[in-house]
Tab-separated table of C-alpha atoms in Angstrom:
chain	number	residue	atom	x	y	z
H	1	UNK	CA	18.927	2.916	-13.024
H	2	UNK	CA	20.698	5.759	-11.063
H	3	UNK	CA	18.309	4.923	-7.942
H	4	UNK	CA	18.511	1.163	-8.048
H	5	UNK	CA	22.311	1.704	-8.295
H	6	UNK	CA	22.193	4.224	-5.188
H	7	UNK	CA	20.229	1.374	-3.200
H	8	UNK	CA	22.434	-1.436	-4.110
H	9	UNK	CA	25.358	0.714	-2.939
H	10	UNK	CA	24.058	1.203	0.388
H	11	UNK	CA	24.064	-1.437	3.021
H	12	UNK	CA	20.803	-0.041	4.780
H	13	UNK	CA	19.030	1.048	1.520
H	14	UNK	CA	19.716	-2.299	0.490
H	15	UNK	CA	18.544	-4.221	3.618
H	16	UNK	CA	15.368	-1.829	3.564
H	17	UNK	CA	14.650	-2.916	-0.639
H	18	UNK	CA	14.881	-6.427	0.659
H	19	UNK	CA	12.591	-5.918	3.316
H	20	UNK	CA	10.056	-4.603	1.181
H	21	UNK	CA	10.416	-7.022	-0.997
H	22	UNK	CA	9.958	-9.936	1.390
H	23	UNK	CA	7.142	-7.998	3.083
H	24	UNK	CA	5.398	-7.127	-0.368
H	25	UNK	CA	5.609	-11.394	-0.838
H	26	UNK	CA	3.510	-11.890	2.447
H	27	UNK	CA	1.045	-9.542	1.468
H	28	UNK	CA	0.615	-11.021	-1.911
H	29	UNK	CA	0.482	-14.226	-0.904
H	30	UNK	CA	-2.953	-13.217	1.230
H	31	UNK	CA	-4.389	-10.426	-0.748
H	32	UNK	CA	-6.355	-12.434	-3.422
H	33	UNK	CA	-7.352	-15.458	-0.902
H	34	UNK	CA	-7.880	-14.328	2.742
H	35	UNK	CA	-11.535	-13.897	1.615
H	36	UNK	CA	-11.732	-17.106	0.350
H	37	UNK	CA	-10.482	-18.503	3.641
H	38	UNK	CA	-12.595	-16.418	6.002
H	39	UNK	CA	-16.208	-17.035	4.459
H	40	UNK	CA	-15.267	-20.360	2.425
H	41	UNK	CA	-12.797	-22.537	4.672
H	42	UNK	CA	-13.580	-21.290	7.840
H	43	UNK	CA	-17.328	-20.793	7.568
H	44	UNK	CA	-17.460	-16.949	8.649
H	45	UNK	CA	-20.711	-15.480	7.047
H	46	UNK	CA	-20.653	-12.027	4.850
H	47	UNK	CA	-20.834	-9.821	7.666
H	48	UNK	CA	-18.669	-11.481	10.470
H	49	UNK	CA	-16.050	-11.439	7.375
H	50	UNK	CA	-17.189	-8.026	6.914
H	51	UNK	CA	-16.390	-6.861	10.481
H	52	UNK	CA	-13.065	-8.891	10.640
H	53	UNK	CA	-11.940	-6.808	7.548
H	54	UNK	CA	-13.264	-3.624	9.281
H	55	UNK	CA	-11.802	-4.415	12.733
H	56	UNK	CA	-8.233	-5.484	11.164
H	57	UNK	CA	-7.581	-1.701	9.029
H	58	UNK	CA	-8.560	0.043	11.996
H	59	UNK	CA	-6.417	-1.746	14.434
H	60	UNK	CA	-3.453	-1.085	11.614
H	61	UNK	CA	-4.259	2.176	10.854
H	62	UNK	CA	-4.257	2.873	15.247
H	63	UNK	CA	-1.090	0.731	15.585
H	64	UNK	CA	0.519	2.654	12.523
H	65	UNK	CA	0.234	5.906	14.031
H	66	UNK	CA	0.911	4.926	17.716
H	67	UNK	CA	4.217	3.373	16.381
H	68	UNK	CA	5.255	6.426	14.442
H	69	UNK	CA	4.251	8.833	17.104
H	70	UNK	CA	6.379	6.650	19.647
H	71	UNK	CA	9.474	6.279	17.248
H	72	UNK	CA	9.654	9.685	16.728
H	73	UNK	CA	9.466	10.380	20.696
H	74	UNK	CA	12.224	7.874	21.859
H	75	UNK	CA	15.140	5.453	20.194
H	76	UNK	CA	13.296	2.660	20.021
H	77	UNK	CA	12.753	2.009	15.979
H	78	UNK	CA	14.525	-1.426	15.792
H	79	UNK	CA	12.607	-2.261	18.874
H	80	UNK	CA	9.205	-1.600	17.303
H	81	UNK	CA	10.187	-3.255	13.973
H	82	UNK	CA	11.132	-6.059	16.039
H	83	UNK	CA	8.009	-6.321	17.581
H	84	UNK	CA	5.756	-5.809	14.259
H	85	UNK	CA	7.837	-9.115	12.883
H	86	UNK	CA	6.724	-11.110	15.970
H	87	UNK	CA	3.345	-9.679	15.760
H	88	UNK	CA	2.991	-11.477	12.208
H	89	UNK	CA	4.964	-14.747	13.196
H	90	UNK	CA	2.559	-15.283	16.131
H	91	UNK	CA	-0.710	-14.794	14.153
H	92	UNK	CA	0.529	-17.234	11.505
H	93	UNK	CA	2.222	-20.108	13.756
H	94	UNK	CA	-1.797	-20.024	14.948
H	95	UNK	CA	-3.468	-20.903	11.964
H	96	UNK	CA	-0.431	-23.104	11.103
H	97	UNK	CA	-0.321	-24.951	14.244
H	98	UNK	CA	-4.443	-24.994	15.034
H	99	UNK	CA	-6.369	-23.828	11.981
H	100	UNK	CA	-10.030	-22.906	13.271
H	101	UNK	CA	-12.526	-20.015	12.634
H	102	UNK	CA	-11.057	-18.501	16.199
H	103	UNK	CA	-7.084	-18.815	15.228
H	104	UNK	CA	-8.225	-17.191	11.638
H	105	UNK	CA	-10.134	-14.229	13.370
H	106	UNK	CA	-7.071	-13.478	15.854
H	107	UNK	CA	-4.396	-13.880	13.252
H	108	UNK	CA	-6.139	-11.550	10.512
H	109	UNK	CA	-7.877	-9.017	13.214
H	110	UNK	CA	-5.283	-8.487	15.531
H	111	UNK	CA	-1.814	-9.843	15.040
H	112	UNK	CA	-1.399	-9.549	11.171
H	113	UNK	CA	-2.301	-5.768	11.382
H	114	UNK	CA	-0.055	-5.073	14.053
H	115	UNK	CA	2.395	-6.855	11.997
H	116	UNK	CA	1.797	-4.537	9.145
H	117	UNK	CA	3.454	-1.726	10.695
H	118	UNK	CA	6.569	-3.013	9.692
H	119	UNK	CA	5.941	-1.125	6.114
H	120	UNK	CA	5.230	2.227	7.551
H	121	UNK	CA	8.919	1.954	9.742
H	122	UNK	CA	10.933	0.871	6.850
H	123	UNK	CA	9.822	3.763	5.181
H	124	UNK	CA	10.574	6.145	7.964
H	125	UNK	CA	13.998	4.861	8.142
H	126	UNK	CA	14.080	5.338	4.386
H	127	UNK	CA	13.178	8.652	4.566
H	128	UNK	CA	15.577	9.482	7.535
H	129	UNK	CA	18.827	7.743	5.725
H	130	UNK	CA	18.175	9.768	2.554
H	131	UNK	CA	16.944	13.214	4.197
H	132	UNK	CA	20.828	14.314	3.509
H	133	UNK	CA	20.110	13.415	-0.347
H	134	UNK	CA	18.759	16.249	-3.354
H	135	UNK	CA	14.790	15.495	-3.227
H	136	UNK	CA	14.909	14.104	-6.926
H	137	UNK	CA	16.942	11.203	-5.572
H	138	UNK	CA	15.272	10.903	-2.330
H	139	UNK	CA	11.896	10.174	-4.245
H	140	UNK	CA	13.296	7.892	-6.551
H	141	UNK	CA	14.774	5.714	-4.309
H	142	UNK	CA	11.100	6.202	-2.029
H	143	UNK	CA	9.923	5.013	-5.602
H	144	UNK	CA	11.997	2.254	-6.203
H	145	UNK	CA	11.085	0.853	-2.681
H	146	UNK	CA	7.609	0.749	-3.418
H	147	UNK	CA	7.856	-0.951	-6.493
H	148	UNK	CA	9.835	-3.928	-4.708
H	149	UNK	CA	7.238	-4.104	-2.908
H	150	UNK	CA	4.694	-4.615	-6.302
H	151	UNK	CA	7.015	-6.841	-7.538
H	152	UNK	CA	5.948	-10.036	-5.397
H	153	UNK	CA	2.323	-9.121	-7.062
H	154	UNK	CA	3.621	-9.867	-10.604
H	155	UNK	CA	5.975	-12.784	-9.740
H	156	UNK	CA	4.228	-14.499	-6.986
H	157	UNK	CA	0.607	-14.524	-7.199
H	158	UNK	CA	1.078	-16.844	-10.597
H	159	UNK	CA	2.849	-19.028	-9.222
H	160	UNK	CA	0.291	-19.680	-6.295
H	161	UNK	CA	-2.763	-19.443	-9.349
H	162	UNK	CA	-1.268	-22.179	-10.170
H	163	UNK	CA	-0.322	-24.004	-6.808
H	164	UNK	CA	-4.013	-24.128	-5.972
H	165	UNK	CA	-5.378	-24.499	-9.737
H	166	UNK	CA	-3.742	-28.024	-8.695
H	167	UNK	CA	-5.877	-28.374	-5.773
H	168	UNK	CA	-2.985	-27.559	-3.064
H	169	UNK	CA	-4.547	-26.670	-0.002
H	170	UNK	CA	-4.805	-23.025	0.802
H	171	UNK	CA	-3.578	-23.367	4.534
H	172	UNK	CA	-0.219	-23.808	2.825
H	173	UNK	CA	-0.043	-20.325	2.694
H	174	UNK	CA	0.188	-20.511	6.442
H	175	UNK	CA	3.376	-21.588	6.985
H	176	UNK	CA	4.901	-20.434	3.543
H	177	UNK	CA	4.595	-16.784	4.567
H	178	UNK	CA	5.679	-17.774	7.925
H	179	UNK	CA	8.978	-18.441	6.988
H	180	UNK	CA	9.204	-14.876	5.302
H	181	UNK	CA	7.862	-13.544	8.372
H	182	UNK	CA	11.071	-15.307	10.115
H	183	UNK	CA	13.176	-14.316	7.483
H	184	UNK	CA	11.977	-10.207	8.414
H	185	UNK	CA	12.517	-10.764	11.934
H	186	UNK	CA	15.861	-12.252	11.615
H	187	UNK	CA	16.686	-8.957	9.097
H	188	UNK	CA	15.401	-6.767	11.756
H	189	UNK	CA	17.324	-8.418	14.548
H	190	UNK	CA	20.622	-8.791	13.227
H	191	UNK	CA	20.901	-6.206	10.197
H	192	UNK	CA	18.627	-3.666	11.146
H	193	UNK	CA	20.605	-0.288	12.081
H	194	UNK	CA	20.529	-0.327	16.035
H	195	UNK	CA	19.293	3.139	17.345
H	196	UNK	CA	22.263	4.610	19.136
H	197	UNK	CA	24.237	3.710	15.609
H	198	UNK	CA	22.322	4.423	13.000
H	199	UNK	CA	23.754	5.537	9.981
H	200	UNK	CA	21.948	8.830	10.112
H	201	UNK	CA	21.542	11.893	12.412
H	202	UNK	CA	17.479	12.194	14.042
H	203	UNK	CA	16.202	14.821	16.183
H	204	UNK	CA	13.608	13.321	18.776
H	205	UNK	CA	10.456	15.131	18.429
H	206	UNK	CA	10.187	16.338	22.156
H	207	UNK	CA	6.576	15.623	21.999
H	208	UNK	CA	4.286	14.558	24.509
H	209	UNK	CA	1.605	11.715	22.708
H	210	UNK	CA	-1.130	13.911	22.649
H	211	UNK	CA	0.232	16.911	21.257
H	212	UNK	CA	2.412	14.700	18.351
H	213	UNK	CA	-1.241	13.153	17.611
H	214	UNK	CA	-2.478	16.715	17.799
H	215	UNK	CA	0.268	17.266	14.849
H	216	UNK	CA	-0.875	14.501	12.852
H	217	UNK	CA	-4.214	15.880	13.066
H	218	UNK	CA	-4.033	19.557	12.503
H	219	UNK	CA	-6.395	21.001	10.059
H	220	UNK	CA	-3.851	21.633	7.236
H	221	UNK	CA	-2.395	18.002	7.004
H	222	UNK	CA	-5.736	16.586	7.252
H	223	UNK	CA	-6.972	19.002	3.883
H	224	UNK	CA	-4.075	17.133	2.010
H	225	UNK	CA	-5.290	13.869	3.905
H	226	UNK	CA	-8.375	13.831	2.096
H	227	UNK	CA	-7.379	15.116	-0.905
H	228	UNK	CA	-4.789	12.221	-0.997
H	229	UNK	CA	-7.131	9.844	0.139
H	230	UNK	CA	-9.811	10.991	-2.648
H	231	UNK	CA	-7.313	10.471	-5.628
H	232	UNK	CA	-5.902	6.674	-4.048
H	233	UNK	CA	-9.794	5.706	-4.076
H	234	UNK	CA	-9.158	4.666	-7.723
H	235	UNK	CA	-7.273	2.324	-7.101
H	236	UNK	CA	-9.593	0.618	-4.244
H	237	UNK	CA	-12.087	0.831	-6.182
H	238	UNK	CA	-10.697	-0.773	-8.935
H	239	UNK	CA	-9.380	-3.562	-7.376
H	240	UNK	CA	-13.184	-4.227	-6.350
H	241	UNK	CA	-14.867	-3.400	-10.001
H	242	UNK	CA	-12.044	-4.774	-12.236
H	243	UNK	CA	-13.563	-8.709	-11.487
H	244	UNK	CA	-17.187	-7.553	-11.586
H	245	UNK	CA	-16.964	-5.499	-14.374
H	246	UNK	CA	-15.468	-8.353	-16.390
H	247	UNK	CA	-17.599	-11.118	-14.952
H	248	UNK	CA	-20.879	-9.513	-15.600
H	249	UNK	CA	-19.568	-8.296	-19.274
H	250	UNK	CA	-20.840	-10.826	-22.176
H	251	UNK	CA	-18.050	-12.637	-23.407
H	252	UNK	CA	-16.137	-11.359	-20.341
H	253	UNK	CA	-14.895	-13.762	-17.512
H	254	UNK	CA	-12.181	-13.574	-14.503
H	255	UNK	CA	-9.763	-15.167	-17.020
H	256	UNK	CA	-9.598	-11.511	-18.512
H	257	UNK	CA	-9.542	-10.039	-15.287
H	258	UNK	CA	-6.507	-12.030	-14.182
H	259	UNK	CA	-4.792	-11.500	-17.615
H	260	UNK	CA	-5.609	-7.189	-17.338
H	261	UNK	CA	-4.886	-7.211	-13.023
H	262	UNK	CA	-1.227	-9.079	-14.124
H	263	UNK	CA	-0.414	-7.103	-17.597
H	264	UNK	CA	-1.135	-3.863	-15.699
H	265	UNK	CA	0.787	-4.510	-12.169
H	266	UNK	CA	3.799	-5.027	-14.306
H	267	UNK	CA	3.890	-2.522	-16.492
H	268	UNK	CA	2.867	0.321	-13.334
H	269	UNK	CA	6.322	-1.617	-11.940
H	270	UNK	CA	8.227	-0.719	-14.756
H	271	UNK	CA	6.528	3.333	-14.362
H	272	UNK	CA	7.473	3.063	-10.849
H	273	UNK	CA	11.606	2.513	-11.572
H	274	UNK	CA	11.561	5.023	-13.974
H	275	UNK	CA	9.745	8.160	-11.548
H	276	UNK	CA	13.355	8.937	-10.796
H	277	UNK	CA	14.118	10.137	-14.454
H	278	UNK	CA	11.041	12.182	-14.224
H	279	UNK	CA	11.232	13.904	-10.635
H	280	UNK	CA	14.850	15.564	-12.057
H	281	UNK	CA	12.892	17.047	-14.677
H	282	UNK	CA	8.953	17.790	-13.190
H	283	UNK	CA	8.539	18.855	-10.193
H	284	UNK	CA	6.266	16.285	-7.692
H	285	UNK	CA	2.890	17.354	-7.590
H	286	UNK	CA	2.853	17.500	-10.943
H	287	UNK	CA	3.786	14.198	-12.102
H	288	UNK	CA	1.149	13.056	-9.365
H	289	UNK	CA	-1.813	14.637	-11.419
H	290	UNK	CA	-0.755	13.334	-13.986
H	291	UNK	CA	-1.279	10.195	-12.845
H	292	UNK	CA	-4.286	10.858	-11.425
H	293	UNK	CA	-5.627	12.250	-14.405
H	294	UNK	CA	-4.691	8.777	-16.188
H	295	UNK	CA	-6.219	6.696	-13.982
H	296	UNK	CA	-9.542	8.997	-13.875
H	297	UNK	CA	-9.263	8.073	-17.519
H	298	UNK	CA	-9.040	4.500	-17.012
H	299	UNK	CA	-11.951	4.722	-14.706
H	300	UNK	CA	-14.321	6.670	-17.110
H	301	UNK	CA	-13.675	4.528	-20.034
H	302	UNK	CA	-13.815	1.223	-18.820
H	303	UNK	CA	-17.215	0.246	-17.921
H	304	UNK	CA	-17.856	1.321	-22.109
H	305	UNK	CA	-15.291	-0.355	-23.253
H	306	UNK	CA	-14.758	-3.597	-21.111
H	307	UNK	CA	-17.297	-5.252	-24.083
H	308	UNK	CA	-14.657	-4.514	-26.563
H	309	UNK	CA	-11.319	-5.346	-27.545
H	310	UNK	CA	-10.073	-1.600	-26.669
H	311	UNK	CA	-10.632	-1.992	-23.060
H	312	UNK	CA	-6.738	-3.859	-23.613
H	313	UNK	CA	-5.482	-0.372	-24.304
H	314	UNK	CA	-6.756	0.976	-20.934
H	315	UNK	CA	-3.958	-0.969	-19.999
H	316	UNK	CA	-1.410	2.054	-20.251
H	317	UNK	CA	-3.610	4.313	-18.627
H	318	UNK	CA	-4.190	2.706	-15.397
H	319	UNK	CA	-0.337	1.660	-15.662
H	320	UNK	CA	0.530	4.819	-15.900
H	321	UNK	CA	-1.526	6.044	-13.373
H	322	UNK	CA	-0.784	3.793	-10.433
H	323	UNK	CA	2.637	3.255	-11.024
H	324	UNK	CA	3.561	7.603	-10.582
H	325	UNK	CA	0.650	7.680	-7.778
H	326	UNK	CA	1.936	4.872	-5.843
H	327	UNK	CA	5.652	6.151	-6.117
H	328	UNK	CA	5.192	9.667	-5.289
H	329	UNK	CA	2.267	9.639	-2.885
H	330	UNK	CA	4.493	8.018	-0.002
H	331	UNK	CA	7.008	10.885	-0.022
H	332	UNK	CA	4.481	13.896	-0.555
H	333	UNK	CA	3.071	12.194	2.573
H	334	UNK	CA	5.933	12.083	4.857
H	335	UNK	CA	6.914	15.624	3.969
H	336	UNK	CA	3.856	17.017	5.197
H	337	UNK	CA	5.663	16.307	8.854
H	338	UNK	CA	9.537	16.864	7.694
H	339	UNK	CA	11.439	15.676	10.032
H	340	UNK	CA	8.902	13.518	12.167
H	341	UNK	CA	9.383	10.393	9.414
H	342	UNK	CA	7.388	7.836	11.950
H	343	UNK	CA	4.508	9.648	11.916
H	344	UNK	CA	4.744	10.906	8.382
H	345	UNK	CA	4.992	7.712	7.600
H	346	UNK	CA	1.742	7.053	9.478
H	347	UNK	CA	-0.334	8.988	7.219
H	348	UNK	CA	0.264	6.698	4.822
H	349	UNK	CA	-1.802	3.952	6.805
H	350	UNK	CA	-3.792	7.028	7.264
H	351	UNK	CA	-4.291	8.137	3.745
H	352	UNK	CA	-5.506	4.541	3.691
H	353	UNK	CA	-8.201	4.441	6.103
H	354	UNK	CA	-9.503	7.715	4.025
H	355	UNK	CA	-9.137	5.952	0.112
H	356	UNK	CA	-10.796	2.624	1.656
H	357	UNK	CA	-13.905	4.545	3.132
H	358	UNK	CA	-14.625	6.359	0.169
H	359	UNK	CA	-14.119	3.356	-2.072
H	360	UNK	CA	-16.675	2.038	0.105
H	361	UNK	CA	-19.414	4.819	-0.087
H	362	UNK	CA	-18.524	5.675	-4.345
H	363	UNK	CA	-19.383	1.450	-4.675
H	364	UNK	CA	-22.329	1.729	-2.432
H	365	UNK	CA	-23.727	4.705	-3.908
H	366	UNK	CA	-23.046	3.338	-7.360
H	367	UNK	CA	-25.011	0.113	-6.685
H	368	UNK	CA	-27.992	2.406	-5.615
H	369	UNK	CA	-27.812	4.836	-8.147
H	370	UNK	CA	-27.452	2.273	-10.807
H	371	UNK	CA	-25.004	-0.672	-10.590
H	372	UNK	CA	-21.009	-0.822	-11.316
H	373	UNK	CA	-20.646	1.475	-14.208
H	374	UNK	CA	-21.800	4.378	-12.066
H	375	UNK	CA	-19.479	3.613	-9.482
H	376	UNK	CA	-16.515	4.176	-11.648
H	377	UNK	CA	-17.733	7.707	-13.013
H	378	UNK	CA	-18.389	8.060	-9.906
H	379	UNK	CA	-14.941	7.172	-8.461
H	380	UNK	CA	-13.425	9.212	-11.771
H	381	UNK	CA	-14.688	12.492	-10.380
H	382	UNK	CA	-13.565	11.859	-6.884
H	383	UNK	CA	-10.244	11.336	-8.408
H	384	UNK	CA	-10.413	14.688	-10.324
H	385	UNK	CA	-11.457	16.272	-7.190
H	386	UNK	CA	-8.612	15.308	-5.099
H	387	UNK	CA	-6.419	16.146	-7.882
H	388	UNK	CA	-7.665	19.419	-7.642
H	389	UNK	CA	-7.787	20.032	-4.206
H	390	UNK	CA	-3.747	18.962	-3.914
H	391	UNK	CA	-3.087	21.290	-6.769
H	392	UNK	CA	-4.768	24.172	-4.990
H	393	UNK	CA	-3.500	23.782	-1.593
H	394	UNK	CA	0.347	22.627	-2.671
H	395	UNK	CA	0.716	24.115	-5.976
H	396	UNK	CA	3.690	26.301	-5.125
H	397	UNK	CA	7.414	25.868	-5.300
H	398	UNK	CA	8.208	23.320	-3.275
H	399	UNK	CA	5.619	20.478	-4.368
C-alpha cells in the first residue's frame, strides 16, 4: 500500500500508472485475437502470419532501442512519446477506416510496433523521477506500474470473451482501442512533463549512436541479457502450451484454459502490489529466483498433472512466479545502464527478443523430441539455467 500511496501522491507517477494502465488495455484488447484476425478474417496463411509476427518484434525491439539511445542523447522524451502515440493511432484509423489484408499487415508490422515504444519511455521516465528514492521504494513503485499494466488482462479480456461470444464483430476492436490510443496521445501532449521542466534532474549521455549502441551491447550486459531472457522464456512458453496442453488433455478443453490463464493473471497481480513489502526485507536478485524457481515448478509439473484435479494448485506457483519476475525484472534491467534509463529501458524490449527466440527453439525442439510435455521440461531447465547464471554473475551486494 506504501507504493500505491507514493504514486497516487505524485502528479507524474500518477499520470505514468495511468498510462500504463490505458496502454496495458490496448494490448489486451489484441493479444488473444490478432491471430484470429490475421489468418481467419483477413485470409493471411500460417506463414505470411508467421512473418508478420516476426517482422513486427523486430521492428519494436529496433525502434525500442533507437528511441532509448536517442532520449538519452538529446531532450526530446515527450517528443518521442508523442510520436509512439501517433504511430498507434495511424495504424488503427487504417483498419478502422479500410479494413483489408494490406491495412492489417501495415498496422500490426509497422505502425503498432513503433507504437509500442511508448511502454519502454514511460518506464524510463519512471525510473528517472524515482532515481532520488531508497531502491526498495523505487522497485515497488517499478512493480506497481507493471501490474497496472496486467490489470487490463484480468478486467478486460472477459468482458470482450463475452462481446464476441455474442457474435460482435472483431473489427470493433479497431476503433475501441483507438480511442485509448487518443486518450495516450492527449496524456502525452498535455500532461506529459515537457523536457526543459521535468520534475527531475538527467544527465545527457554525451554519446555518439554508435558508441551508446556499443554500450547496450557490451559483453557484460549481454551475459545478464541472456540469462534474463532464459528465465522470461517460461512465461512465453507458457502462454503457447497452457491451451495445447489443456486441449489435447482428456477431459481437458480451452474452457479450463481460460478459467487457469484468468485465476492465475490475477492472483500474479495481487504478488506484483505486494513486491514492495518484500524488496525492504530481501534483497532483488533474490526474490527473482525465487520466482523463477516457482515457475520452473509450474512448468515441470504441469504436463503430469494437467489430467488431474491438482493441476488447480499449480495455480500459486506460476502466480507466484510471474507476478515477482515480471515486477523485478524491469528494474534489474534498467540498472544494468544506471543512469542511461532510455536505453535501460530498451533491454527490456531486448530481453524480449531473447525470451521469444528461445520459447521458439525449447517448443520446436520439444515437438521433435517428443511433443508438448517435453517442451515444458525442457523450458523448466532453461529457467533454472538462467536463474543460475544471474545468481553467479550478480550475486553480490548490490543485486
Amino acid at each position: 500500500m506504501q507504493n500505491i500511496a507514493l504514486i497516487w501522491r505524485d502528479p507524474t507517477l500518477r499520470m505514468l500508472g495511468l498510462a500504463t494502465l490505458i496502454f496495458g488495455s490496448l494490448v489486451a484488447s489484441f493479444s488473444p485475437y490478432v491471430s484470429l484476425l490475421g489468418i481467419q478474417f483477413f485470409g493471411l496463411s500460417d506463414g505470411g502470419y508467421a512473418l508478420v509476427l516476426t517482422g513486427s518484434l523486430l521492428v519494436s525491439v529496433t525502434a525500442s532501442v533507437i528511441v532509448g539511445i536517442v532520449t538519452d542523447q538529446r531532450p526530446a522524451r515527450k517528443a518521442m512519446a508523442a510520436v509512439a502515440a501517433l504511430s498507434s493511432i495511424a495504424g488503427l484509423v487504417l483498419v478502422t477506416i479500410a479494413p483489408s489484408t494490406l491495412t492489417f499487415v501495415f498496422a500490426h508490422l509497422l505502425f503498432l510496433p513503433l507504437g509500442s515504444t511508448l511502454l519502454g519511455q514511460i518506464f524510463a521516465i519512471a525510473r528517472l523521477h524515482t532515481a532520488e528514492m531508497a531502491e526498495a521504494d523505487r522497485d515497488g513503485v517499478t512493480a506497481v506500474i507493471r501490474a497496472l499494466f496486467a490489470v487490463p488482462f484480468a478486467l478486460l479480456l472477459p468482458l470482450w470473451g463475452m462481446a464476441f461470444n455474442a457474435e460482435v464483430s472483431l473489427l470493433v476492436l479497431y476503433p475501441t482501442t483507438l480511442a485509448m490510443a487518443v486518450a495516450l496521445l492527449a496524456m502525452v501532449l498535455w500532461i506529459w512533463p515537457s523536457d526543459g521542466a521535468a520534475p527531475w534532474t538527467e544527465q545527457k549521455s554525451g554519446l555518439g549512436f554508435f558508441a551508446s549502441l556499443a554500450e547496450v551491447a557490451n559483453g557484460p550486459i549481454s551475459l545478464r541479457l541472456l540469462a534474463m531472457g532464459a528465465v522470461h522464456s517460461g512465461s512465453t512458453l507458457m502462454a503457447v502450451l497452457l491451451a495445447l496442453v489443456f486441449t489435447e488433455t482428456a477431459g481437458r478443453g480451452s474452457g479450463d484454459a481460460a478459467i487457469f490463464f484468468g485465476a492465475f493473471v490475477a492472483l500474479e497481480i495481487c504478488v506484483m502490489l505486494s513486491v514492495g513489502v518484500l524488496v525492504r526485507r530481501y534483497r532483488r536478485l533474490h526474490i527473482i529466483a525465487a520466482g523463477a524457481a516457482n515457475y520452473a515448478l509450474f512448468m515441470g509439473l504441469f504436463p503430469g498433472l494437467a489430467p488431474t484435479g491438482f493441476v488447480w494448485l499449480l495455480i500459486l506457483p506460476v502466480s507466484v512466479g510471474g507476478g515477482l519476475i515480471y515486477s523485478l525484472s524491469i528494474s534489474y534491467l534498467q540498472d544494468l545502464l544506471g543512469a542511461r534509463a532510455g536505453a535501460g529501458a530498451s533491454l527490456v524490449a531486448l530481453q524480449r527478443m531473447v525470451s521469444e527466440g528461445l520459447a521458439a527453439a525449447i517448443f520446436a525442439l520439444g515437438a521433435v523430441l517428443g511433443g508438448y510435455d517435453v517442451a515444458a521440461y525442457i523450458g523448466a531447465v532453461t529457467i533454472l539455467i538462467g536463474t543460475a547464471a544471474l545468481l553467479l554473475l550478480d550475486d553480490g551486494p548490490r543485486r
